[in-house]
CSV table of C-alpha atoms in Angstrom, one decimal:
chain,number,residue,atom,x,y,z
A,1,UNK,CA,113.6,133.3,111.7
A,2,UNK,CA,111.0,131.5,114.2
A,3,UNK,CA,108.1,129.9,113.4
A,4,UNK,CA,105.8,132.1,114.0
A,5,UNK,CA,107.6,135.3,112.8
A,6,UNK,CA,104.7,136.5,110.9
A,7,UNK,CA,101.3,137.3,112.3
A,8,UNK,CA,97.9,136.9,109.7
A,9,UNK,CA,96.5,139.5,108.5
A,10,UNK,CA,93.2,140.0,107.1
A,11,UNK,CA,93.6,138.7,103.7
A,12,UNK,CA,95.1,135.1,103.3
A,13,UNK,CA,97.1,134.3,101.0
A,14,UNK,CA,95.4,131.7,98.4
A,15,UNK,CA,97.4,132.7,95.2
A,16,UNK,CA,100.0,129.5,95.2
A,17,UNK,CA,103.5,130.0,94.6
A,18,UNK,CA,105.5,128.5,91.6
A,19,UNK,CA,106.3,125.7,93.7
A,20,UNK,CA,102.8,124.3,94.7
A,21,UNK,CA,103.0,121.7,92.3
A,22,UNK,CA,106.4,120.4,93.9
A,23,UNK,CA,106.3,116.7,94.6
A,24,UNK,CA,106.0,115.8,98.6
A,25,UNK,CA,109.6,114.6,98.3
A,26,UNK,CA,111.2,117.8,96.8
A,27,UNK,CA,109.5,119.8,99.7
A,28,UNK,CA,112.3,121.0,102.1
A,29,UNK,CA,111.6,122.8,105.5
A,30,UNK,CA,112.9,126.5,104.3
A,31,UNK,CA,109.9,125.7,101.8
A,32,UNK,CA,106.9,125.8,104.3
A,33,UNK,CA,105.3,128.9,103.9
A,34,UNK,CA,101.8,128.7,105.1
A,35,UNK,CA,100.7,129.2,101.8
A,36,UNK,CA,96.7,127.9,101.7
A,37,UNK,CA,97.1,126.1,98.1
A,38,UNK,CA,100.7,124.8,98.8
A,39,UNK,CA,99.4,122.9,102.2
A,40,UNK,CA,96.4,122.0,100.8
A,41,UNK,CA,98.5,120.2,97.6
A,42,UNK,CA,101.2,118.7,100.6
A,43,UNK,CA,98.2,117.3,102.1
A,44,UNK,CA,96.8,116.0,99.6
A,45,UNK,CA,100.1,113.9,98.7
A,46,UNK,CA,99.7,112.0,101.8
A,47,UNK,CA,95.6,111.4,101.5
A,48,UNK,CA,94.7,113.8,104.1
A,49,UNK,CA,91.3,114.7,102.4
A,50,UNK,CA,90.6,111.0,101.7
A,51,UNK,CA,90.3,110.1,105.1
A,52,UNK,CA,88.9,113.6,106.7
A,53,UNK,CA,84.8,113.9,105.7
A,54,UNK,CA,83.9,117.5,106.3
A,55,UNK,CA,80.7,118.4,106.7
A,56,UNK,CA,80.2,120.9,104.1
A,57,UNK,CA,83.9,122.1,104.2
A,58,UNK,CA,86.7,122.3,101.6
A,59,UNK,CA,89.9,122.1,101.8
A,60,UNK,CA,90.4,125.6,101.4
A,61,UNK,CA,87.8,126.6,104.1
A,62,UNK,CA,89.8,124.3,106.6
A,63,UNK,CA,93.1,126.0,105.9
A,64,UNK,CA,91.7,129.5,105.6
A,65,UNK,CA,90.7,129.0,109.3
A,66,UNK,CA,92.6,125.9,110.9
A,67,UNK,CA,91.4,124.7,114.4
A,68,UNK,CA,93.1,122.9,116.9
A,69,UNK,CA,90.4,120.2,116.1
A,70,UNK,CA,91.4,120.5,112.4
A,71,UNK,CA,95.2,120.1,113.5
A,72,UNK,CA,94.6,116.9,115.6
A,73,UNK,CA,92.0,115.3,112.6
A,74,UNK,CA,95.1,116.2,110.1
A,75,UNK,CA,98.0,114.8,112.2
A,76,UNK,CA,95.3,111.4,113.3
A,77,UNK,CA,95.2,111.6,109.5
A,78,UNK,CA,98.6,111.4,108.6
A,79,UNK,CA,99.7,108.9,111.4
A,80,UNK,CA,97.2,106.4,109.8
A,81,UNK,CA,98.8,106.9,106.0
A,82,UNK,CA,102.3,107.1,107.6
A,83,UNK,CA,103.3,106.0,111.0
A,84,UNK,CA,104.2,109.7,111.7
A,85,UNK,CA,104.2,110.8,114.2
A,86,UNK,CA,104.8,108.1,116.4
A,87,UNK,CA,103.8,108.2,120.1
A,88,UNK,CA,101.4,110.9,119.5
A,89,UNK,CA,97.8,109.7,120.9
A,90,UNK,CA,95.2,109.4,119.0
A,91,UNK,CA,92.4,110.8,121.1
A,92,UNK,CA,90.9,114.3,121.2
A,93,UNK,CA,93.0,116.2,124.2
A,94,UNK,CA,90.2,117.7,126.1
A,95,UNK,CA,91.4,120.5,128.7
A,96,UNK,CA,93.5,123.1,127.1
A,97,UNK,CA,96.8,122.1,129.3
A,98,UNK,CA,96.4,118.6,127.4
A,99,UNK,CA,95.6,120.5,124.1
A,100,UNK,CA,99.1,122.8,124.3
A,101,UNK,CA,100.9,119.5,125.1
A,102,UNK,CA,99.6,117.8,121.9
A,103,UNK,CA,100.6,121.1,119.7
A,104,UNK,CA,104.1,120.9,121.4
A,105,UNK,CA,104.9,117.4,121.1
A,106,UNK,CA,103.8,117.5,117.5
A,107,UNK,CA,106.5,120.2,116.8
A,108,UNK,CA,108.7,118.5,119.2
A,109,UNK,CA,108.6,115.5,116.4
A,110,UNK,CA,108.8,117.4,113.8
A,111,UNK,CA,111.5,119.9,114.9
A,112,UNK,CA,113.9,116.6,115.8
A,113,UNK,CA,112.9,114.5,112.3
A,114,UNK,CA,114.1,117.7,110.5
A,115,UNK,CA,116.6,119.1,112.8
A,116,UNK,CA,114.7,122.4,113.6
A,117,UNK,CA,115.1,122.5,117.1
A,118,UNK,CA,116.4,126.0,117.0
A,119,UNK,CA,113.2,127.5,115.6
A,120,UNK,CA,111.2,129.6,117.7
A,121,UNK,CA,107.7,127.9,117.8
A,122,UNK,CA,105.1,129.3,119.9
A,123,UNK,CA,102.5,126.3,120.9
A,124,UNK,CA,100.0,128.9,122.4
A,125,UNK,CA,99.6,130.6,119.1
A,126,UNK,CA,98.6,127.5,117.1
A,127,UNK,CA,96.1,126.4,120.2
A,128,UNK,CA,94.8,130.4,120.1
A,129,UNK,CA,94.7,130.3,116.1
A,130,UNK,CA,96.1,133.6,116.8
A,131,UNK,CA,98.8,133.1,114.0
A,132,UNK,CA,96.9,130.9,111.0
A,133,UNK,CA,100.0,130.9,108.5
A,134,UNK,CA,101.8,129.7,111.4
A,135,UNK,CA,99.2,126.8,112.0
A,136,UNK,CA,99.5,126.0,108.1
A,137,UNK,CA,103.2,125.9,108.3
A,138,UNK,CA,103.5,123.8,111.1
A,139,UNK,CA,100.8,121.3,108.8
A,140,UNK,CA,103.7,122.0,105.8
A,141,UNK,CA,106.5,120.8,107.8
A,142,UNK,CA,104.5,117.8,109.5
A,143,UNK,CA,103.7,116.9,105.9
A,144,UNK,CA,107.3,116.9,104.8
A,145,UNK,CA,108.4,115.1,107.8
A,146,UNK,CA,106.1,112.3,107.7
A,147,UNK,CA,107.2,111.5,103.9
A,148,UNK,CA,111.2,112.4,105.6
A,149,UNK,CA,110.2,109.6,107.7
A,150,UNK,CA,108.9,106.8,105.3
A,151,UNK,CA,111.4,107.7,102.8
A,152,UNK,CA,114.5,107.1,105.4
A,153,UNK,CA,112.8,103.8,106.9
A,154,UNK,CA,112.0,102.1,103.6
A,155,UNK,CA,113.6,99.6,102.6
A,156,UNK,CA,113.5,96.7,100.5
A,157,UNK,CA,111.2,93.6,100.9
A,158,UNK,CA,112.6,91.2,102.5
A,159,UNK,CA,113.8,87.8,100.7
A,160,UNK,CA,113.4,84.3,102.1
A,161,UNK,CA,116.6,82.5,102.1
A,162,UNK,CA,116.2,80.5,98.8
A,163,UNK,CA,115.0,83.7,96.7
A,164,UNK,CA,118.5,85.0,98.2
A,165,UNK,CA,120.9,82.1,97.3
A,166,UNK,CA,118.8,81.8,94.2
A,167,UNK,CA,119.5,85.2,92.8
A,168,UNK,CA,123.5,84.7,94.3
A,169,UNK,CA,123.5,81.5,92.3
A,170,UNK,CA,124.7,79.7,95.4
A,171,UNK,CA,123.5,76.1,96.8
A,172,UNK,CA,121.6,76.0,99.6
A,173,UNK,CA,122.4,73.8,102.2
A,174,UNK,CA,120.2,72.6,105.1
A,175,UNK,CA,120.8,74.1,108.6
A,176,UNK,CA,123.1,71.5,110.5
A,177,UNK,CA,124.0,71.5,114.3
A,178,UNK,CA,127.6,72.0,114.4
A,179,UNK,CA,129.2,68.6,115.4
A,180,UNK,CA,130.7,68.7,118.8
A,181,UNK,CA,128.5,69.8,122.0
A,182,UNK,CA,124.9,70.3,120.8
A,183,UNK,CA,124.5,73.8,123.3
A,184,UNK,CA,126.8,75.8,124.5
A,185,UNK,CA,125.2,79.2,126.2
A,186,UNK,CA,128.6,81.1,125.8
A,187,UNK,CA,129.4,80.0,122.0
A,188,UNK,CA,128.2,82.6,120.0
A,189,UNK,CA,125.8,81.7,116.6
A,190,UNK,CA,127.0,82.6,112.7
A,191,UNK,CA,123.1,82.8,111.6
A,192,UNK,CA,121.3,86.4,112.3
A,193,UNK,CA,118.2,86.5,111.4
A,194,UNK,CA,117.2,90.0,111.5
């Protein structure tokens, strides 16, 4: 089923399903729905509405009729409370070519991080907000990429090298050259510090 199987009709759906109040991380793709209260709550995991100031708009207003605009402020959004989507620019793409190719290489991310590349996704649609729940579903899935994302590259703090042997119980001894030549460009070095 593509992406943008299913065209709006008048009446949006606001009614949110049973699993609106799902935690960001228990979100998977075949989830996204385009459901107005359900991308509204995904957002609002990430701090989307905390860093968008509306001028007289809700939430629910914003989803009800997404813009392109609204799309770029929401993924600038997300980028600055994730890192996701990386190599996505943060200025407004003015002509229209440059707006389709901001759409695109936002699903492009997405579609890799979560392994949709399959899905039909039409680019134009989002950029005509000729298909709305498609617009919100494409928000759902960037949502639940972004936290893919930071979940797969966390990782723990680093240690210094004391608070390491410390924990390990094990002396540590000062770094000594080697005896023998002090530098040999082909010998290869035991320490790694990555």
């Amino acid at each position: 089923r593509g992406l943008g199987a299913a065209k709006d009709q008048d009446k949006e759906e606001s009614a949110p399903p049973e699993d609106c109040g799902r935690s960001l991380s228990d979100w998977l793709p075949e989830h996204a729905d385009g459901d107005v209260a359900s991308t509204r709550q995904l957002l609002s995991q990430l701090g989307v509405w905390e860093q968008m100031a509306a001028a007289g708009n809700t939430p629910d207003d914003m989803l009800n009729r997404p813009t392109t605009r609204f799309l770029h402020r929401v993924v600038v959004a997300i980028k600055h409370a994730t890192g996701y989507p990386a190599g996505v620019l943060e200025d407004w793409p003015g002509p229209a070519d440059a707006k389709l190719e901001f759409v695109q290489q936002v699903w492009d991310g997405i579609a890799i991080t979560l392994g949709l590349q399959d899905m039909e996704f039409k680019a134009s649609e989002v950029l005509r907000c000729t298909n709305r729940k498609q617009t919100r579903r494409l928000l759902q899935l960037l949502a639940i990429a972004a936290a893919k994302e930071r979940r797969d590259w966390k990782r723990p703090p680093r240690r210094s090298p004391s608070q390491t042997a410390a924990k390990l119980d094990l002396p540590l001894a000062p770094l000594q050259a080697p005896p023998g030549p002090q530098h040999n460009e082909d010998a290869a070095t035991s320490i790694c510090w990555h």
